[in-house]
Amino acid sequence: MCPLCTRQPGDMRQGTVGDCWLLAAMAALAEFPEEVEGLFVSQASPETSRSGQYVVRLFDARANTMRDITVDEFVPCIALKPNQYIRGYEHLAHVPLYAKPNGDIWSLLVEKAMAKMFGSYAALHGGFEAVAFRALTGCTQQEIWERRGSTAEWTNEFLVEGSSNRWRQGGLRSGKQAFWQKLVEHTEAHYLVGTSIKQAADTGRMVEKRRADGLVEGHAYTLLQVTW
């Protein structure tokens, strides 16, 4: 198997852990295949490692440095019973429990490296795409824009360096049209962009809920293109 051959935004599906924030960020990165290949510093080419081990280079915000993390191809799987299958993976008797590949396995390897850096797969439950962008690129200045309630105004915040859940106010405000123009400019400049929808009600825990328009609250998405 060639783990890095396709490198497409649709190369992965979410599994049983709530790390949509990470998978959405990886899907954005996959728009730039050379950046995905750059994560695998032990690979001279996108071929499978003969040793079954890979070195993934990620930015560790707690140590404030790039970190080389060694992972192998063993990932937690669901052992299916005879005549049991998971849709889309009918050809597999063992289906990955977490990120599920829709092609090559690079997304499983990066997810495993992130779990190793964060401490466990469970530690990946719930998060921000900005945190994943920082880990995948090493860019420490990560910005988020938020619109609250029914207001048409957007405000910005910056991810606090070294933190995975603290933000500082940016002090900028933007109306709907100006913000849309900002999105157009950022995507044309090849920024990595993600989006998410907060839960309508604060339940104290992350619960995904499909809305009438088909979008899911409490879920993260990849923004690949914006047209004016």
PDB file of C-alpha atoms in Angstrom:
ATOM      1  CA  MET A   1       0.000   0.000   0.000  1.00  0.00           C
ATOM      2  CA  CYS A   2       1.199   3.516  -0.760  1.00  0.00           C
ATOM      3  CA  PRO A   3       0.248   5.674   2.253  1.00  0.00           C
ATOM      4  CA  LEU A   4       0.801   9.039   0.584  1.00  0.00           C
ATOM      5  CA  CYS A   5      -0.225   8.513  -3.017  1.00  0.00           C
ATOM      6  CA  THR A   6      -3.586  10.266  -3.242  1.00  0.00           C
ATOM      7  CA  ARG A   7      -3.535  12.970  -0.537  1.00  0.00           C
ATOM      8  CA  GLN A   8      -7.060  14.230  -1.189  1.00  0.00           C
ATOM      9  CA  PRO A   9      -9.388  16.125   1.199  1.00  0.00           C
ATOM     10  CA  GLY A  10     -11.761  13.144   1.119  1.00  0.00           C
ATOM     11  CA  ASP A  11      -9.100  10.641   2.209  1.00  0.00           C
ATOM     12  CA  MET A  12     -10.606  10.137   5.667  1.00  0.00           C
ATOM     13  CA  ARG A  13     -13.803   9.617   7.607  1.00  0.00           C
ATOM     14  CA  GLN A  14     -14.379  10.246  11.287  1.00  0.00           C
ATOM     15  CA  GLY A  15     -14.537   7.300  13.666  1.00  0.00           C
ATOM     16  CA  THR A  16     -15.701   6.869  17.250  1.00  0.00           C
ATOM     17  CA  VAL A  17     -13.636   9.682  18.798  1.00  0.00           C
ATOM     18  CA  GLY A  18     -14.774  13.304  18.432  1.00  0.00           C
ATOM     19  CA  ASP A  19     -11.747  14.594  16.536  1.00  0.00           C
ATOM     20  CA  CYS A  20     -13.584  16.174  13.611  1.00  0.00           C
ATOM     21  CA  TRP A  21     -11.502  19.294  14.326  1.00  0.00           C
ATOM     22  CA  LEU A  22      -8.357  17.325  13.461  1.00  0.00           C
ATOM     23  CA  LEU A  23      -9.761  15.516  10.436  1.00  0.00           C
ATOM     24  CA  ALA A  24     -11.175  18.767   9.033  1.00  0.00           C
ATOM     25  CA  ALA A  25      -7.732  20.363   9.390  1.00  0.00           C
ATOM     26  CA  MET A  26      -6.051  17.384   7.717  1.00  0.00           C
ATOM     27  CA  ALA A  27      -8.558  17.593   4.863  1.00  0.00           C
ATOM     28  CA  ALA A  28      -7.611  21.261   4.374  1.00  0.00           C
ATOM     29  CA  LEU A  29      -3.914  20.354   4.350  1.00  0.00           C
ATOM     30  CA  ALA A  30      -4.567  17.639   1.773  1.00  0.00           C
ATOM     31  CA  GLU A  31      -5.326  20.378  -0.766  1.00  0.00           C
ATOM     32  CA  PHE A  32      -1.546  20.802  -0.773  1.00  0.00           C
ATOM     33  CA  PRO A  33      -0.120  17.264  -1.248  1.00  0.00           C
ATOM     34  CA  GLU A  34       3.482  18.396  -0.842  1.00  0.00           C
ATOM     35  CA  GLU A  35       2.638  19.618   2.671  1.00  0.00           C
ATOM     36  CA  VAL A  36       1.233  16.206   3.609  1.00  0.00           C
ATOM     37  CA  GLU A  37       4.379  14.532   2.286  1.00  0.00           C
ATOM     38  CA  GLY A  38       6.429  17.008   4.318  1.00  0.00           C
ATOM     39  CA  LEU A  39       4.939  15.669   7.550  1.00  0.00           C
ATOM     40  CA  PHE A  40       6.580  12.288   6.916  1.00  0.00           C
ATOM     41  CA  VAL A  41      10.220  13.191   7.457  1.00  0.00           C
ATOM     42  CA  SER A  42      11.401   9.572   7.369  1.00  0.00           C
ATOM     43  CA  GLN A  43      10.132   9.085   3.810  1.00  0.00           C
ATOM     44  CA  ALA A  44      12.204   9.912   0.748  1.00  0.00           C
ATOM     45  CA  SER A  45       9.168   9.013  -1.376  1.00  0.00           C
ATOM     46  CA  PRO A  46       5.457   8.337  -0.798  1.00  0.00           C
ATOM     47  CA  GLU A  47       6.014   4.573  -0.704  1.00  0.00           C
ATOM     48  CA  THR A  48       5.140   2.340   2.226  1.00  0.00           C
ATOM     49  CA  SER A  49       7.855   2.031   4.866  1.00  0.00           C
ATOM     50  CA  ARG A  50       9.451  -1.428   4.749  1.00  0.00           C
ATOM     51  CA  SER A  51       9.931  -1.333   8.518  1.00  0.00           C
ATOM     52  CA  GLY A  52       6.281  -0.450   9.070  1.00  0.00           C
ATOM     53  CA  GLN A  53       7.355   2.662  10.972  1.00  0.00           C
ATOM     54  CA  TYR A  54       7.024   6.327  10.042  1.00  0.00           C
ATOM     55  CA  VAL A  55       8.350   9.533  11.575  1.00  0.00           C
ATOM     56  CA  VAL A  56       5.744  12.313  11.579  1.00  0.00           C
ATOM     57  CA  ARG A  57       6.922  15.853  12.310  1.00  0.00           C
ATOM     58  CA  LEU A  58       4.397  17.934  14.285  1.00  0.00           C
ATOM     59  CA  PHE A  59       4.573  21.151  16.285  1.00  0.00           C
ATOM     60  CA  ASP A  60       4.314  20.497  20.027  1.00  0.00           C
ATOM     61  CA  ALA A  61       2.793  23.686  21.472  1.00  0.00           C
ATOM     62  CA  ARG A  62       3.613  22.729  25.059  1.00  0.00           C
ATOM     63  CA  ALA A  63       7.312  22.418  24.255  1.00  0.00           C
ATOM     64  CA  ASN A  64       7.151  25.230  21.667  1.00  0.00           C
ATOM     65  CA  THR A  65       9.131  23.187  19.149  1.00  0.00           C
ATOM     66  CA  MET A  66       8.770  20.805  16.228  1.00  0.00           C
ATOM     67  CA  ARG A  67       8.741  17.188  17.367  1.00  0.00           C
ATOM     68  CA  ASP A  68       9.462  13.988  15.435  1.00  0.00           C
ATOM     69  CA  ILE A  69       7.019  11.267  16.457  1.00  0.00           C
ATOM     70  CA  THR A  70       7.532   7.639  15.440  1.00  0.00           C
ATOM     71  CA  VAL A  71       4.412   5.588  14.757  1.00  0.00           C
ATOM     72  CA  ASP A  72       3.749   2.196  13.204  1.00  0.00           C
ATOM     73  CA  GLU A  73       0.914   0.887  11.064  1.00  0.00           C
ATOM     74  CA  PHE A  74      -0.960  -0.787  13.936  1.00  0.00           C
ATOM     75  CA  VAL A  75      -4.175   1.090  14.767  1.00  0.00           C
ATOM     76  CA  PRO A  76      -7.187   0.086  16.919  1.00  0.00           C
ATOM     77  CA  CYS A  77      -9.746  -1.771  14.805  1.00  0.00           C
ATOM     78  CA  ILE A  78     -13.236  -3.168  15.072  1.00  0.00           C
ATOM     79  CA  ALA A  79     -13.247  -6.956  14.652  1.00  0.00           C
ATOM     80  CA  LEU A  80     -16.346  -7.722  12.604  1.00  0.00           C
ATOM     81  CA  LYS A  81     -18.329 -10.919  12.967  1.00  0.00           C
ATOM     82  CA  PRO A  82     -19.029 -13.177   9.953  1.00  0.00           C
ATOM     83  CA  ASN A  83     -21.482 -11.493   7.549  1.00  0.00           C
ATOM     84  CA  GLN A  84     -21.117  -8.222   9.471  1.00  0.00           C
ATOM     85  CA  TYR A  85     -19.796  -5.174   7.623  1.00  0.00           C
ATOM     86  CA  ILE A  86     -19.481  -1.409   7.834  1.00  0.00           C
ATOM     87  CA  ARG A  87     -20.820   0.480   4.845  1.00  0.00           C
ATOM     88  CA  GLY A  88     -18.025   1.534   2.557  1.00  0.00           C
ATOM     89  CA  TYR A  89     -15.638  -0.998   4.078  1.00  0.00           C
ATOM     90  CA  GLU A  90     -17.341  -4.242   3.085  1.00  0.00           C
ATOM     91  CA  HIS A  91     -13.997  -5.657   1.909  1.00  0.00           C
ATOM     92  CA  LEU A  92     -12.429  -5.394   5.380  1.00  0.00           C
ATOM     93  CA  ALA A  93     -12.789  -7.860   8.252  1.00  0.00           C
ATOM     94  CA  HIS A  94     -11.160  -5.354  10.606  1.00  0.00           C
ATOM     95  CA  VAL A  95     -12.133  -1.692  10.249  1.00  0.00           C
ATOM     96  CA  PRO A  96     -10.187   1.132  11.954  1.00  0.00           C
ATOM     97  CA  LEU A  97     -11.971   2.311  15.090  1.00  0.00           C
ATOM     98  CA  TYR A  98     -11.001   5.957  14.728  1.00  0.00           C
ATOM     99  CA  ALA A  99     -10.119   7.727  11.462  1.00  0.00           C
ATOM    100  CA  LYS A 100     -11.179   5.533   8.574  1.00  0.00           C
ATOM    101  CA  PRO A 101      -9.197   5.784   5.335  1.00  0.00           C
ATOM    102  CA  ASN A 102     -11.041   6.538   2.140  1.00  0.00           C
ATOM    103  CA  GLY A 103      -8.008   5.645   0.064  1.00  0.00           C
ATOM    104  CA  ASP A 104      -4.484   5.621   1.489  1.00  0.00           C
ATOM    105  CA  ILE A 105      -3.550   5.439   5.141  1.00  0.00           C
ATOM    106  CA  TRP A 106      -1.703   8.717   5.741  1.00  0.00           C
ATOM    107  CA  SER A 107      -4.628  10.115   7.752  1.00  0.00           C
ATOM    108  CA  LEU A 108      -4.490   7.158  10.175  1.00  0.00           C
ATOM    109  CA  LEU A 109      -0.771   7.683  10.690  1.00  0.00           C
ATOM    110  CA  VAL A 110      -1.112  11.431  11.342  1.00  0.00           C
ATOM    111  CA  GLU A 111      -4.056  10.849  13.704  1.00  0.00           C
ATOM    112  CA  LYS A 112      -1.978   8.271  15.596  1.00  0.00           C
ATOM    113  CA  ALA A 113       0.963  10.684  15.837  1.00  0.00           C
ATOM    114  CA  MET A 114      -1.369  13.388  17.199  1.00  0.00           C
ATOM    115  CA  ALA A 115      -2.803  10.927  19.734  1.00  0.00           C
ATOM    116  CA  LYS A 116       0.732  10.066  20.821  1.00  0.00           C
ATOM    117  CA  MET A 117       1.623  13.748  21.226  1.00  0.00           C
ATOM    118  CA  PHE A 118      -1.602  14.564  23.106  1.00  0.00           C
ATOM    119  CA  GLY A 119      -1.352  11.447  25.294  1.00  0.00           C
ATOM    120  CA  SER A 120      -4.112   9.201  23.908  1.00  0.00           C
ATOM    121  CA  TYR A 121      -6.825   8.927  21.297  1.00  0.00           C
ATOM    122  CA  ALA A 122      -9.336   9.947  23.972  1.00  0.00           C
ATOM    123  CA  ALA A 123      -7.419  13.200  24.443  1.00  0.00           C
ATOM    124  CA  LEU A 124      -8.329  14.109  20.845  1.00  0.00           C
ATOM    125  CA  HIS A 125     -12.043  14.292  21.710  1.00  0.00           C
ATOM    126  CA  GLY A 126     -13.198  17.872  21.237  1.00  0.00           C
ATOM    127  CA  GLY A 127     -10.912  20.612  20.021  1.00  0.00           C
ATOM    128  CA  PHE A 128     -10.315  23.467  17.612  1.00  0.00           C
ATOM    129  CA  GLU A 129      -9.139  23.323  14.016  1.00  0.00           C
ATOM    130  CA  ALA A 130      -6.689  26.135  14.836  1.00  0.00           C
ATOM    131  CA  VAL A 131      -4.928  23.769  17.258  1.00  0.00           C
ATOM    132  CA  ALA A 132      -4.596  21.172  14.502  1.00  0.00           C
ATOM    133  CA  PHE A 133      -3.401  23.762  11.959  1.00  0.00           C
ATOM    134  CA  ARG A 134      -0.698  24.806  14.421  1.00  0.00           C
ATOM    135  CA  ALA A 135       0.418  21.213  14.978  1.00  0.00           C
ATOM    136  CA  LEU A 136       0.447  20.387  11.257  1.00  0.00           C
ATOM    137  CA  THR A 137       2.229  23.530  10.061  1.00  0.00           C
ATOM    138  CA  GLY A 138       4.172  24.985  13.009  1.00  0.00           C
ATOM    139  CA  CYS A 139       2.450  28.344  12.476  1.00  0.00           C
ATOM    140  CA  THR A 140       1.829  29.621  16.016  1.00  0.00           C
ATOM    141  CA  GLN A 141      -0.400  32.593  15.129  1.00  0.00           C
ATOM    142  CA  GLN A 142      -3.816  31.054  14.679  1.00  0.00           C
ATOM    143  CA  GLU A 143      -6.892  33.252  14.307  1.00  0.00           C
ATOM    144  CA  ILE A 144     -10.575  32.525  14.703  1.00  0.00           C
ATOM    145  CA  TRP A 145     -13.534  34.660  13.663  1.00  0.00           C
ATOM    146  CA  GLU A 146     -16.866  34.160  15.367  1.00  0.00           C
ATOM    147  CA  ARG A 147     -20.401  35.360  14.860  1.00  0.00           C
ATOM    148  CA  ARG A 148     -22.607  35.048  17.893  1.00  0.00           C
ATOM    149  CA  GLY A 149     -26.383  34.789  17.894  1.00  0.00           C
ATOM    150  CA  SER A 150     -28.305  36.594  15.155  1.00  0.00           C
ATOM    151  CA  THR A 151     -25.864  39.495  14.842  1.00  0.00           C
ATOM    152  CA  ALA A 152     -24.286  40.098  11.438  1.00  0.00           C
ATOM    153  CA  GLU A 153     -21.007  41.201  13.032  1.00  0.00           C
ATOM    154  CA  TRP A 154     -17.947  38.982  13.245  1.00  0.00           C
ATOM    155  CA  THR A 155     -15.169  39.395  15.835  1.00  0.00           C
ATOM    156  CA  ASN A 156     -11.706  37.822  15.944  1.00  0.00           C
ATOM    157  CA  GLU A 157      -9.605  36.097  18.583  1.00  0.00           C
ATOM    158  CA  PHE A 158      -6.129  34.545  18.597  1.00  0.00           C
ATOM    159  CA  LEU A 159      -5.147  31.175  20.012  1.00  0.00           C
ATOM    160  CA  VAL A 160      -2.891  31.692  23.032  1.00  0.00           C
ATOM    161  CA  GLU A 161       0.530  30.240  22.340  1.00  0.00           C
ATOM    162  CA  GLY A 162       1.092  26.993  24.237  1.00  0.00           C
ATOM    163  CA  SER A 163      -2.621  26.538  24.882  1.00  0.00           C
ATOM    164  CA  SER A 164      -5.195  24.286  23.223  1.00  0.00           C
ATOM    165  CA  ASN A 165      -8.311  26.043  24.505  1.00  0.00           C
ATOM    166  CA  ARG A 166      -7.505  29.632  25.530  1.00  0.00           C
ATOM    167  CA  TRP A 167      -8.003  32.662  23.298  1.00  0.00           C
ATOM    168  CA  ARG A 168      -7.160  36.363  23.463  1.00  0.00           C
ATOM    169  CA  GLN A 169      -9.310  39.049  21.880  1.00  0.00           C
ATOM    170  CA  GLY A 170      -8.065  40.428  18.594  1.00  0.00           C
ATOM    171  CA  GLY A 171     -10.128  43.593  18.782  1.00  0.00           C
ATOM    172  CA  LEU A 172     -11.291  43.530  15.163  1.00  0.00           C
ATOM    173  CA  ARG A 173     -14.893  43.616  13.962  1.00  0.00           C
ATOM    174  CA  SER A 174     -16.262  42.925  10.523  1.00  0.00           C
ATOM    175  CA  GLY A 175     -19.665  43.150   8.870  1.00  0.00           C
ATOM    176  CA  LYS A 176     -21.103  40.366   6.750  1.00  0.00           C
ATOM    177  CA  GLN A 177     -19.930  41.644   3.361  1.00  0.00           C
ATOM    178  CA  ALA A 178     -16.448  42.591   4.570  1.00  0.00           C
ATOM    179  CA  PHE A 179     -16.038  39.224   6.262  1.00  0.00           C
ATOM    180  CA  TRP A 180     -17.084  37.377   3.108  1.00  0.00           C
ATOM    181  CA  GLN A 181     -14.477  39.351   1.148  1.00  0.00           C
ATOM    182  CA  LYS A 182     -11.900  38.375   3.778  1.00  0.00           C
ATOM    183  CA  LEU A 183     -12.739  34.693   3.241  1.00  0.00           C
ATOM    184  CA  VAL A 184     -12.342  35.093  -0.521  1.00  0.00           C
ATOM    185  CA  GLU A 185      -8.936  36.731  -0.074  1.00  0.00           C
ATOM    186  CA  HIS A 186      -7.735  34.091   2.405  1.00  0.00           C
ATOM    187  CA  THR A 187      -8.733  31.131   0.256  1.00  0.00           C
ATOM    188  CA  GLU A 188      -7.194  32.738  -2.844  1.00  0.00           C
ATOM    189  CA  ALA A 189      -3.990  33.176  -0.825  1.00  0.00           C
ATOM    190  CA  HIS A 190      -4.104  29.441   0.022  1.00  0.00           C
ATOM    191  CA  TYR A 191      -4.767  29.825   3.741  1.00  0.00           C
ATOM    192  CA  LEU A 192      -5.915  26.702   5.567  1.00  0.00           C
ATOM    193  CA  VAL A 193      -9.496  27.484   6.577  1.00  0.00           C
ATOM    194  CA  GLY A 194     -12.006  25.543   8.633  1.00  0.00           C
ATOM    195  CA  THR A 195     -15.414  26.286  10.034  1.00  0.00           C
ATOM    196  CA  SER A 196     -17.672  24.931  12.744  1.00  0.00           C
ATOM    197  CA  ILE A 197     -21.130  25.412  14.205  1.00  0.00           C
ATOM    198  CA  LYS A 198     -21.666  25.713  17.928  1.00  0.00           C
ATOM    199  CA  GLN A 199     -24.468  23.840  19.625  1.00  0.00           C
ATOM    200  CA  ALA A 200     -27.690  25.811  19.872  1.00  0.00           C
ATOM    201  CA  ALA A 201     -27.892  24.993  23.575  1.00  0.00           C
ATOM    202  CA  ASP A 202     -25.000  24.703  26.015  1.00  0.00           C
ATOM    203  CA  THR A 203     -25.352  21.169  27.364  1.00  0.00           C
ATOM    204  CA  GLY A 204     -21.926  21.122  28.992  1.00  0.00           C
ATOM    205  CA  ARG A 205     -20.740  18.395  26.618  1.00  0.00           C
ATOM    206  CA  MET A 206     -20.126  18.066  22.904  1.00  0.00           C
ATOM    207  CA  VAL A 207     -23.202  16.663  21.181  1.00  0.00           C
ATOM    208  CA  GLU A 208     -23.591  16.645  17.424  1.00  0.00           C
ATOM    209  CA  LYS A 209     -27.060  17.490  16.129  1.00  0.00           C
ATOM    210  CA  ARG A 210     -28.184  17.610  12.514  1.00  0.00           C
ATOM    211  CA  ARG A 211     -30.146  20.742  11.640  1.00  0.00           C
ATOM    212  CA  ALA A 212     -32.984  21.028   9.178  1.00  0.00           C
ATOM    213  CA  ASP A 213     -30.604  22.494   6.576  1.00  0.00           C
ATOM    214  CA  GLY A 214     -28.399  19.378   6.773  1.00  0.00           C
ATOM    215  CA  LEU A 215     -25.517  20.998   8.653  1.00  0.00           C
ATOM    216  CA  VAL A 216     -24.436  19.535  11.988  1.00  0.00           C
ATOM    217  CA  GLU A 217     -24.093  21.526  15.205  1.00  0.00           C
ATOM    218  CA  GLY A 218     -21.081  20.730  17.367  1.00  0.00           C
ATOM    219  CA  HIS A 219     -19.161  19.632  14.273  1.00  0.00           C
ATOM    220  CA  ALA A 220     -16.156  20.944  12.305  1.00  0.00           C
ATOM    221  CA  TYR A 221     -15.910  21.321   8.547  1.00  0.00           C
ATOM    222  CA  THR A 222     -13.229  22.073   5.979  1.00  0.00           C
ATOM    223  CA  LEU A 223     -13.614  25.223   3.864  1.00  0.00           C
ATOM    224  CA  LEU A 224     -12.017  24.486   0.492  1.00  0.00           C
ATOM    225  CA  GLN A 225     -13.356  27.240  -1.729  1.00  0.00           C
ATOM    226  CA  VAL A 226     -15.197  30.553  -1.476  1.00  0.00           C
ATOM    227  CA  THR A 227     -16.728  32.296  -4.481  1.00  0.00           C
ATOM    228  CA  TRP A 228     -17.906  35.876  -4.543  1.00  0.00           C
TER     229      TRP A 228
END
